[in-house]
Coordinates of C-alpha atoms and ligand atoms in Angstrom, one line a residue:
M1 CA -0.1 -0.1 0.1
N2 CA 1.3 3.5 -1.0
Q3 CA -0.3 5.2 2.1
Y4 CA 1.9 6.9 4.7
D5 CA 1.6 9.3 7.4
Y6 CA 4.7 11.1 6.4
I7 CA 6.6 11.0 3.1
I8 CA 9.9 12.6 3.4
V9 CA 11.8 13.8 0.3
G10 CA 15.6 13.7 1.0
S11 CA 18.1 11.9 3.2
G12 CA 20.4 14.5 4.4
I13 CA 20.4 15.6 8.1
A14 CA 17.1 17.1 7.6
G15 CA 15.5 14.0 5.8
L16 CA 16.8 11.6 8.2
Y17 CA 16.5 13.3 11.6
T18 CA 12.9 14.0 10.6
A19 CA 12.4 10.4 9.6
L20 CA 13.7 9.1 13.0
L21 CA 11.3 11.5 14.8
A22 CA 8.4 10.7 12.6
K23 CA 8.8 7.1 13.1
E24 CA 7.5 7.7 16.7
Q25 CA 4.3 9.1 15.2
G26 CA 3.1 6.8 12.3
R27 CA 4.3 5.0 9.1
V28 CA 7.2 6.8 7.4
L29 CA 8.4 6.7 3.9
V30 CA 12.0 8.4 2.8
I31 CA 12.7 8.9 -0.7
T32 CA 15.8 10.0 -2.1
K33 CA 17.2 10.5 -5.6
G34 CA 20.6 8.9 -5.1
S35 CA 21.9 6.7 -2.4
I36 CA 21.0 7.6 1.1
D37 CA 24.4 9.2 1.9
D38 CA 24.3 11.3 -1.2
C39 CA 23.7 14.9 0.2
N40 CA 25.4 18.0 1.2
T41 CA 25.3 17.1 4.8
K42 CA 28.2 14.5 4.8
H43 CA 30.6 17.4 3.4
A44 CA 30.0 19.8 6.3
Q45 CA 33.2 20.4 8.0
G46 CA 33.3 23.0 10.6
G47 CA 30.3 21.7 13.0
I48 CA 27.1 23.1 14.7
A49 CA 26.7 26.3 16.7
A50 CA 25.0 26.1 19.9
A51 CA 25.5 28.3 23.1
I52 CA 26.6 25.3 25.8
G53 CA 30.1 27.2 26.9
K54 CA 30.3 28.4 30.3
S55 CA 30.7 31.8 29.5
D56 CA 28.4 31.8 26.4
S57 CA 24.5 32.4 26.2
P58 CA 21.6 32.1 23.7
E59 CA 21.5 35.8 24.1
L60 CA 24.8 36.1 22.7
H61 CA 24.2 33.6 20.0
F62 CA 21.1 35.7 19.2
Q63 CA 22.9 38.6 19.0
D64 CA 25.6 37.2 16.4
T65 CA 22.9 35.9 14.3
I66 CA 21.2 39.1 14.1
T67 CA 24.1 40.8 12.9
A68 CA 25.2 38.3 10.4
G69 CA 21.6 38.4 8.9
D70 CA 22.0 42.2 8.2
G71 CA 18.4 43.4 9.0
L72 CA 16.6 40.5 7.4
C73 CA 16.2 37.8 10.3
N74 CA 13.1 36.9 11.4
E75 CA 13.8 37.5 15.3
E76 CA 11.2 35.0 16.5
A77 CA 12.9 32.3 14.5
V78 CA 16.1 33.2 15.9
H79 CA 15.0 33.3 19.5
I80 CA 13.8 29.8 18.8
L81 CA 16.8 28.6 17.0
V82 CA 19.2 29.8 20.0
N83 CA 17.0 28.7 22.8
E84 CA 16.2 25.2 21.6
A85 CA 19.7 24.4 20.4
P86 CA 21.0 23.1 23.6
D87 CA 18.4 20.5 23.8
R88 CA 18.7 19.6 20.4
I89 CA 22.4 18.8 20.8
T90 CA 21.4 16.5 23.5
G91 CA 19.1 14.7 21.1
L92 CA 21.7 14.2 18.3
V93 CA 24.0 12.9 21.3
N94 CA 21.6 10.5 22.2
F95 CA 21.4 9.3 18.7
G96 CA 24.9 8.7 19.0
V97 CA 26.8 11.6 17.2
P98 CA 30.3 11.4 18.5
F99 CA 31.2 15.3 19.3
D100 CA 34.8 15.6 19.9
T101 CA 35.4 16.2 23.6
V102 CA 38.5 17.8 25.7
N103 CA 38.6 16.7 29.4
G104 CA 35.4 14.9 28.9
E105 CA 33.4 17.8 27.8
I106 CA 32.2 18.7 24.3
A107 CA 35.0 20.7 22.6
L108 CA 33.9 24.1 21.5
T109 CA 35.8 25.9 18.5
M110 CA 35.6 29.5 17.3
E111 CA 34.3 30.6 13.7
A112 CA 33.9 33.7 12.0
A113 CA 31.5 36.3 13.2
H114 CA 30.8 34.4 16.5
S115 CA 31.5 36.1 19.6
M116 CA 32.4 33.0 21.4
P117 CA 33.6 29.6 20.6
R118 CA 30.5 27.7 20.4
I119 CA 31.1 25.3 17.5
L120 CA 30.8 21.7 18.1
H121 CA 32.5 19.2 15.9
A122 CA 33.1 15.6 15.2
G123 CA 36.3 13.9 14.1
G124 CA 37.9 17.3 13.9
D125 CA 36.8 18.5 10.5
A126 CA 34.5 15.5 9.5
T127 CA 31.2 16.6 11.5
G128 CA 28.7 16.4 8.6
E129 CA 30.0 12.5 7.8
H130 CA 29.8 11.6 11.2
I131 CA 26.2 12.9 11.5
E132 CA 25.3 11.5 8.3
V133 CA 26.6 8.1 8.9
T134 CA 25.1 8.1 12.4
L135 CA 21.7 9.1 11.4
S136 CA 21.7 6.7 8.1
N137 CA 22.8 3.7 10.3
Q138 CA 20.0 4.5 12.8
V139 CA 17.5 4.7 9.9
R140 CA 18.7 1.4 8.3
S141 CA 18.3 -0.5 11.7
S142 CA 14.7 1.0 12.0
K143 CA 11.4 0.0 10.1
I144 CA 11.7 3.3 8.1
Q145 CA 11.4 2.4 4.4
V146 CA 13.8 4.1 2.3
L147 CA 13.7 4.2 -1.4
E148 CA 16.9 5.0 -3.0
D149 CA 17.5 6.4 -6.7
C150 CA 13.8 7.7 -6.3
L151 CA 13.5 11.2 -7.7
A152 CA 10.6 13.4 -6.6
T153 CA 9.0 14.9 -9.8
E154 CA 5.8 16.3 -8.8
I155 CA 3.9 17.3 -5.6
L156 CA 0.1 15.9 -5.9
V157 CA -2.1 18.6 -4.6
E158 CA -6.0 17.8 -4.2
K159 CA -8.4 20.4 -3.1
G160 CA -5.6 22.6 -2.1
T161 CA -4.1 20.0 0.2
A162 CA -0.5 18.2 -0.5
S163 CA -1.5 14.6 -0.6
G164 CA 1.6 12.9 -1.8
I165 CA 4.3 12.7 -4.5
K166 CA 5.0 11.5 -7.9
A167 CA 8.4 10.1 -8.3
L168 CA 10.7 8.4 -10.8
D169 CA 12.4 5.2 -10.2
C170 CA 15.6 6.2 -11.7
R171 CA 16.7 2.5 -12.5
T172 CA 13.7 1.7 -14.4
G173 CA 12.5 4.9 -15.6
S174 CA 8.9 4.1 -14.2
I175 CA 6.9 6.8 -12.4
E176 CA 4.9 5.7 -9.2
E177 CA 2.4 7.7 -6.7
F178 CA 2.9 7.7 -3.0
R179 CA 0.1 9.2 -0.7
C180 CA 0.4 10.8 2.5
R181 CA -1.2 12.9 5.4
F182 CA 2.3 15.0 5.9
L183 CA 4.7 15.8 3.0
I184 CA 7.9 17.1 4.0
L185 CA 10.6 18.5 1.8
A186 CA 14.2 18.0 2.7
T187 CA 15.7 18.1 -0.6
G188 CA 18.8 20.5 0.3
G189 CA 20.0 23.5 -1.7
A190 CA 21.0 24.7 -4.9
G191 CA 24.8 25.1 -5.1
Q192 CA 24.8 23.4 -8.7
L193 CA 23.5 26.7 -10.2
F194 CA 27.1 27.9 -10.0
K195 CA 30.3 26.7 -11.8
F196 CA 32.4 27.0 -8.8
N197 CA 30.5 25.6 -5.8
T198 CA 31.1 23.4 -2.6
N199 CA 28.0 21.5 -2.8
S200 CA 27.3 17.8 -4.0
D201 CA 25.7 17.0 -7.3
I202 CA 22.3 16.7 -5.6
A203 CA 22.0 20.3 -5.1
T204 CA 19.9 21.2 -7.9
G205 CA 16.9 23.1 -6.2
D206 CA 14.6 20.4 -6.8
G207 CA 12.6 21.2 -3.6
I208 CA 12.3 24.8 -4.6
A209 CA 11.0 24.0 -8.1
L210 CA 8.5 21.3 -6.9
A211 CA 7.1 23.6 -4.1
F212 CA 6.9 26.6 -6.5
K213 CA 4.9 24.5 -9.1
A214 CA 2.6 23.2 -6.2
G215 CA 1.7 26.9 -4.9
A216 CA 4.2 27.4 -2.1
E217 CA 5.9 30.8 -1.5
I218 CA 9.5 31.2 -2.2
I219 CA 11.4 33.8 -0.4
D220 CA 14.8 35.5 -0.1
M221 CA 16.2 33.7 -3.2
E222 CA 18.5 36.7 -4.1
F223 CA 20.5 35.9 -0.8
F224 CA 23.1 33.0 -1.8
Q225 CA 26.2 32.7 0.4
F226 CA 29.5 32.3 -1.6
H227 CA 32.1 30.9 0.8
P228 CA 35.4 32.7 0.6
T229 CA 37.7 29.9 0.7
A230 CA 37.4 26.8 -1.6
L231 CA 40.6 24.9 -2.4
H232 CA 41.7 26.3 -5.8
L233 CA 44.0 23.8 -7.5
P234 CA 43.8 23.1 -11.4
G235 CA 41.5 20.2 -12.2
V236 CA 40.2 19.7 -8.4
T237 CA 36.7 20.4 -7.8
P238 CA 36.3 23.1 -5.5
F239 CA 36.8 21.5 -1.9
L240 CA 35.8 23.6 1.2
I241 CA 38.6 25.0 3.5
S242 CA 36.5 25.4 6.7
E243 CA 36.2 28.7 8.4
A244 CA 37.5 27.0 11.3
V245 CA 40.9 27.1 9.7
R246 CA 40.7 30.9 10.1
G247 CA 39.1 30.3 13.5
E248 CA 42.1 28.3 14.5
G249 CA 44.6 31.4 13.5
G250 CA 44.8 30.8 9.9
M251 CA 45.4 34.0 8.0
L252 CA 44.6 35.1 4.3
R253 CA 47.4 36.3 2.0
N254 CA 47.4 37.5 -1.5
V255 CA 49.9 36.1 -3.9
E256 CA 52.3 39.0 -3.0
G257 CA 52.2 37.3 0.4
Y258 CA 50.3 40.6 2.0
R259 CA 47.9 40.1 4.6
F260 CA 45.2 42.1 3.3
M261 CA 41.9 41.3 5.5
P262 CA 42.8 43.8 8.2
N263 CA 42.4 46.6 5.4
Y264 CA 38.8 45.7 4.9
A265 CA 37.2 44.8 8.0
P266 CA 37.8 45.1 11.9
Q267 CA 37.5 41.6 12.5
G268 CA 40.1 40.6 9.9
D269 CA 40.2 37.0 8.7
L270 CA 37.0 36.4 10.8
A271 CA 35.0 38.8 9.1
P272 CA 31.5 37.6 8.1
R273 CA 31.6 35.4 5.0
D274 CA 30.1 37.9 2.5
I275 CA 33.0 40.6 3.4
V276 CA 35.7 37.9 2.9
A277 CA 34.6 36.8 -0.1
R278 CA 34.3 40.0 -1.7
S279 CA 37.6 41.5 -0.3
I280 CA 39.2 38.2 -1.9
V281 CA 37.7 39.2 -5.4
Y282 CA 39.0 42.7 -5.2
E283 CA 42.4 41.3 -4.3
M284 CA 42.4 38.8 -6.9
K285 CA 41.6 41.7 -9.4
K286 CA 44.3 44.0 -7.8
T287 CA 47.1 41.4 -8.1
G288 CA 45.6 39.7 -11.4
S289 CA 45.7 36.4 -9.9
D290 CA 42.7 33.7 -9.8
R291 CA 43.5 32.8 -6.0
V292 CA 44.7 34.3 -2.6
F293 CA 46.2 31.8 0.1
I294 CA 45.5 30.8 3.8
D295 CA 48.6 30.5 5.8
I296 CA 48.5 28.2 8.8
T297 CA 52.3 27.3 8.6
H298 CA 52.9 29.0 12.0
L299 CA 50.6 26.5 13.7
P300 CA 52.5 23.4 15.3
P301 CA 51.9 20.6 12.7
Y302 CA 50.2 18.5 15.1
V303 CA 47.4 20.8 15.6
T304 CA 46.8 21.1 12.0
T305 CA 46.7 17.3 11.5
T306 CA 44.6 16.4 14.7
R307 CA 42.2 19.3 14.2
F308 CA 41.7 19.2 10.5
P309 CA 42.8 15.6 9.6
H310 CA 40.1 15.7 6.7
I311 CA 41.5 19.0 4.9
Y312 CA 45.2 17.9 5.5
R313 CA 44.6 14.6 4.1
F314 CA 42.7 15.9 1.1
C315 CA 45.4 18.6 0.2
L316 CA 48.5 16.1 0.9
D317 CA 46.5 13.7 -1.6
H318 CA 46.8 16.5 -4.1
G319 CA 50.4 17.1 -3.6
L320 CA 50.1 19.9 -0.9
D321 CA 51.3 19.6 2.6
I322 CA 49.6 22.6 4.5
T323 CA 51.6 22.5 7.3
K324 CA 54.5 23.6 5.4
G325 CA 53.0 25.3 2.3
L326 CA 50.2 28.0 1.8
I327 CA 46.7 26.9 0.9
P328 CA 45.5 28.3 -2.5
V329 CA 41.8 29.4 -2.3
A330 CA 39.0 31.2 -4.2
P331 CA 35.3 31.9 -3.3
A332 CA 32.7 29.4 -4.3
A333 CA 29.0 29.2 -4.0
H334 CA 27.9 27.6 -1.0
Y335 CA 24.4 28.0 0.9
M336 CA 21.1 28.9 -0.3
M337 CA 19.7 31.5 2.5
G338 CA 16.3 31.8 0.7
G339 CA 13.9 28.9 0.2
I340 CA 10.3 27.5 0.4
K341 CA 8.9 29.9 3.1
V342 CA 7.8 28.4 6.2
N343 CA 6.6 29.4 9.6
S344 CA 8.1 28.7 12.8
W345 CA 6.5 25.0 12.7
G346 CA 7.9 24.4 9.3
E347 CA 4.5 24.7 7.5
T348 CA 4.2 26.2 4.2
N349 CA 1.1 28.1 2.9
V350 CA 0.1 24.9 1.1
A351 CA -1.9 22.5 3.6
G352 CA -0.1 19.4 4.5
L353 CA 3.2 20.5 3.0
F354 CA 6.2 21.1 5.2
A355 CA 9.8 21.9 4.5
A356 CA 12.8 21.5 6.5
G357 CA 16.8 22.2 6.1
E358 CA 18.3 24.2 3.5
T359 CA 15.4 24.1 1.0
A360 CA 13.3 25.7 3.7
C361 CA 13.4 29.4 4.9
T362 CA 12.6 29.8 8.5
G363 CA 14.1 33.4 8.2
V364 CA 16.9 32.7 10.8
H365 CA 19.9 33.7 8.4
G366 CA 18.2 36.7 7.0
A367 CA 20.5 38.1 4.3
N368 CA 23.5 36.1 5.4
R369 CA 24.1 32.9 7.5
L370 CA 26.3 32.7 10.5
A371 CA 28.7 30.1 10.0
S372 CA 27.4 26.5 11.5
N373 CA 24.1 27.7 12.0
A374 CA 22.5 25.8 9.2
M375 CA 22.6 22.2 10.7
L376 CA 21.4 23.8 13.7
E377 CA 18.3 25.1 12.2
V378 CA 17.6 21.9 10.8
L379 CA 17.5 20.0 14.1
V380 CA 15.4 22.6 15.9
F381 CA 12.7 23.3 13.1
S382 CA 12.5 19.5 12.0
K383 CA 11.7 18.7 15.8
R384 CA 8.8 21.5 15.6
I385 CA 7.5 20.0 12.4
M386 CA 7.1 16.8 14.4
E387 CA 5.3 18.4 17.4
K388 CA 3.0 20.5 15.0
S389 CA 1.9 17.4 12.8
R390 CA 1.2 15.2 15.9
K391 CA -1.3 18.0 16.9
I392 CA -3.1 18.2 13.3
A393 CA -6.0 16.0 12.9
K394 CA -6.8 17.6 9.2
P395 CA -3.9 19.5 7.4
K396 CA -4.6 23.3 7.0
A397 CA -3.0 26.0 5.0
A398 CA -0.8 27.7 7.3
T399 CA -0.3 31.5 8.0
T400 CA 3.0 32.2 6.8
S401 CA 2.9 35.8 6.0
Q402 CA 5.4 38.2 7.7
S403 CA 5.2 42.0 7.8
L404 CA 7.6 43.7 5.2
E405 CA 7.0 41.5 2.2
V406 CA 6.8 42.4 -1.4
R407 CA 5.1 39.9 -3.7
H408 CA 6.0 39.1 -7.1
W409 CA 5.5 36.4 -10.0
L410 CA 7.8 35.2 -12.8
S411 CA 6.6 37.7 -15.6
Q412 CA 7.4 37.2 -19.4
R413 CA 10.6 38.6 -20.6
Q414 CA 12.0 40.0 -24.0
L415 CA 13.5 36.8 -25.3
P416 CA 17.1 37.3 -27.0
K417 CA 17.3 36.2 -30.5
T418 CA 20.2 34.2 -29.8
I419 CA 21.4 32.2 -26.8
P420 CA 23.5 29.2 -25.9
A421 CA 21.6 26.0 -25.7
P422 CA 20.5 25.0 -22.4
S423 CA 23.0 22.6 -20.6
L424 CA 24.3 22.2 -17.0
S425 CA 27.6 23.8 -17.9
A426 CA 26.0 26.7 -19.8
L427 CA 23.8 27.5 -16.8
Q428 CA 26.6 27.3 -14.3
Q429 CA 28.7 29.7 -16.4
L430 CA 25.9 32.2 -16.8
H431 CA 25.2 32.1 -13.0
W432 CA 28.8 32.5 -12.1
D433 CA 29.2 35.2 -14.5
K434 CA 26.1 37.1 -14.1
V435 CA 24.7 36.4 -10.9
G436 CA 27.9 35.9 -8.8
I437 CA 29.2 37.4 -6.0
I438 CA 29.2 40.9 -7.4
R439 CA 26.2 41.8 -9.6
N440 CA 24.5 44.7 -11.5
K441 CA 21.4 45.2 -13.5
A442 CA 22.7 44.7 -16.9
S443 CA 24.3 41.3 -16.0
L444 CA 21.2 40.2 -14.3
T445 CA 19.0 41.2 -17.0
E446 CA 20.9 39.3 -19.6
A447 CA 21.0 36.3 -17.2
A448 CA 17.2 36.7 -16.5
D449 CA 16.3 37.0 -20.4
T450 CA 18.5 33.6 -21.0
L451 CA 17.0 31.9 -18.2
A452 CA 13.2 32.6 -19.6
A453 CA 14.3 31.6 -23.0
W454 CA 15.8 28.3 -21.7
Q455 CA 12.7 27.8 -19.5
Q456 CA 10.7 28.0 -22.8
S457 CA 12.8 25.7 -24.9
L458 CA 13.5 23.0 -22.6
A459 CA 11.8 19.8 -23.4
L460 CA 9.5 17.8 -21.0
P461 CA 12.2 16.1 -18.5
T462 CA 12.4 12.0 -18.7
D463 CA 15.4 11.3 -16.6
R464 CA 17.2 12.5 -13.5
P465 CA 19.7 14.8 -15.3
S466 CA 16.7 16.3 -17.5
Y467 CA 14.6 16.8 -14.3
E468 CA 17.3 18.6 -12.5
L469 CA 18.4 20.8 -15.4
N470 CA 14.6 22.0 -15.3
N471 CA 14.6 22.4 -11.6
L472 CA 17.8 24.5 -11.8
V473 CA 16.5 26.7 -14.7
L474 CA 13.6 27.4 -12.6
T475 CA 15.5 28.0 -9.6
G476 CA 18.1 30.3 -11.0
R477 CA 15.2 32.1 -12.5
L478 CA 14.0 33.0 -9.0
V479 CA 17.5 33.8 -7.6
T480 CA 18.0 36.2 -10.6
E481 CA 14.7 37.9 -10.7
A482 CA 14.8 38.5 -7.0
A483 CA 18.6 39.9 -7.4
L484 CA 17.4 42.2 -9.9
L485 CA 14.4 43.5 -8.1
R486 CA 16.6 44.1 -4.9
E487 CA 18.3 47.5 -5.8
E488 CA 20.6 47.6 -2.9
S489 CA 23.6 45.7 -1.5
R490 CA 22.7 43.7 1.8
G491 CA 24.2 40.7 3.2
A492 CA 25.3 38.2 0.8
H493 CA 23.7 40.2 -2.1
F494 CA 26.1 42.9 -3.7
R495 CA 25.0 45.2 -6.6
S496 CA 27.9 47.3 -8.1
D497 CA 25.1 49.7 -9.0
F498 CA 23.6 49.9 -5.7
P499 CA 26.5 49.3 -3.4
Q500 CA 24.8 50.7 -0.1
S501 CA 21.9 48.9 1.6
S502 CA 18.7 51.1 1.7
P503 CA 16.2 51.3 4.7
E504 CA 13.2 51.0 1.9
W505 CA 14.6 47.5 0.9
Q506 CA 14.4 46.2 4.5
R507 CA 11.9 43.8 3.5
H508 CA 11.5 40.3 1.9
I509 CA 10.9 39.4 -2.0
V510 CA 8.4 36.6 -2.1
F511 CA 7.5 34.6 -5.3
T512 CA 4.4 32.5 -6.1
A513 CA 3.3 31.0 -9.1
K514 CA 0.4 33.3 -9.6
Ligands
LIG601 C1 31.2 21.7 1.9 C2 29.9 22.1 2.9 C3 30.3 22.4 4.3 C4 29.2 22.9 5.2 N1 29.7 22.9 6.4 C5 28.9 23.3 7.3 C6 29.0 23.4 8.8 O1 30.2 23.2 9.1 N2 28.0 23.7 9.5 C7 26.8 23.8 9.1 O2 25.8 24.2 10.0 N3 26.4 23.8 7.9 C8 27.5 23.5 6.9 N4 27.2 23.3 5.6 C9 25.6 23.5 5.3 C10 24.9 22.2 5.8 O3 25.7 21.2 5.5 C11 23.7 22.2 4.9 O4 22.9 23.2 4.8 C12 22.6 21.1 5.3 O5 23.8 19.8 5.7 C13 21.8 20.9 4.6 O6 21.0 19.5 4.9 P1 19.7 19.3 4.1 O7 19.3 17.9 4.8 O8 18.8 20.2 4.2 O9 20.4 18.9 2.6 P2 21.3 17.8 2.0 O10 22.2 17.2 3.3 O11 21.9 18.4 1.0 O12 20.2 16.5 1.7 C14 19.3 16.6 0.5 C15 18.7 15.3 0.3 O13 17.6 15.4 -0.5 C16 17.7 14.6 -1.9 N5 17.0 15.0 -2.9 C17 17.2 16.2 -3.4 N6 16.4 16.3 -4.4 C18 15.5 15.5 -4.7 C19 14.6 15.0 -5.3 N7 13.9 15.6 -6.4 N8 14.0 13.7 -4.9 C20 14.3 12.8 -4.1 N9 15.3 13.3 -3.4 C21 16.1 14.4 -3.5 C22 19.3 14.5 -1.9 O14 19.7 13.5 -2.8 C23 19.9 14.7 -0.4 O15 19.6 13.1 0.0 C24 28.0 22.8 4.6 C25 27.7 22.7 3.5 C26 28.8 22.3 2.5 C27 28.3 22.1 0.9

């Protein structure tokens, strides 16, 4: 029987953690388009933020999160995030996640824009892998049904209520329907929009496209975080060099060996990500280079190898001993702050449809995410989805609206006469060049016109790559159109034609299908 209480799409931290809680409340199906461990979660290095240190407090964590969010955080959601964090960490420890300890206490480190050491980590710099493996082992040994190589292609909506999902069996090519009372999208981000990105191949904005087509509101899409420091070696896919490396004393230097960050921000190397990413772009331009460097050669080698075993090993495997040599880095697309708009219970405006994790937008990150708040957000708001759904007899459309929103839909565009044929590489190049770290009206208009033309010309999808390309084009349109509308610079969104932030724009852009 294809009828479930909960269907969860995705098997990263959001999907698996939610499934483990949901199994106490009903029959659960998890569908995931690759194998269970294909996700962004397993690549997370730095850790999870929580104010559990003796001199720390939820108030300080709140303040840091709000400051990073640059005027656009949902304060109620941030309060929930920082206050519920310690209990959710206990929950994760109870599931068996082996956080690193010092003298029997959980070890805490510093990261950019945090005022306290409050980042919990596991296996040094392999936090995500430990979380993913622990949760997937728990799911495997439970009664939760998991369908791998199963790609969600459409949300079934009946009388305004999400009632299930259509999915493609990627092995056989057949389409099947699954029904449920509650549908939870946990499909992750959309880093594959950009040529240089730190994300796994699965990050193709599927949840955004599915939800948008089902009538859900999509918010804050112009805010895409670029991580300042991805390893930049010829022929090597960008690999994240965690912020924690700078947290432990790593210094950025340009190709001439000059330490430039103190010239750009009082926090120097630990300034917020958007400032560091833009400063690196300026330095690269100034010096005519495609990279800068992180220097940790002053750290005792055992600190580097024990604190960052994963990064150390990866670099060594590519011929670079980071205890002795500088690490070449450049910015790369990293995290989608916007997403499917949800209230503080993870509910969307479509009855029965919830969203969790990177695909959702609870409003805690505002215009710029504070490092290590992403996986915390997953834990806190996934738990709240379960609390809410336990009390619901019949799903109803939730009120998600906040003050300070402007509503839009995707309008017609002037279609260019000549455009490149749509392909993943053309789409990634377009976003990197025209919708990247520094944008302006001309570049965004060119991208918006091209994406609109691609959307019209794409054939109906039949397999995983073609569904993903369709989803990326739609997600890219939402990012680009929102970036075009926001005529200011704020957080991760920087317009060279509007370099200042404007009080008029202290509001959110929301897209709906009509
Ligand atoms: C390199 C890197 C380092 C990071 N470091 C940190 C960190 O230190 N701390 C932190 O807090 N955050 C970090 N982040 C961000 C954080 O890891 C992610 O935001 C978080 O793990 C996302 O979890 P998720 O479950 O929402 O998505 P994911 O883990 O990406 O999982 C998404 C799942 O959905 C599935 N899926 C997608 N579309 C479909 C579909 N159509 N049908 C079926 N299944 C589908 C995918 O296959 C996958 O299983 C990092 C991210 C990256 C990329």
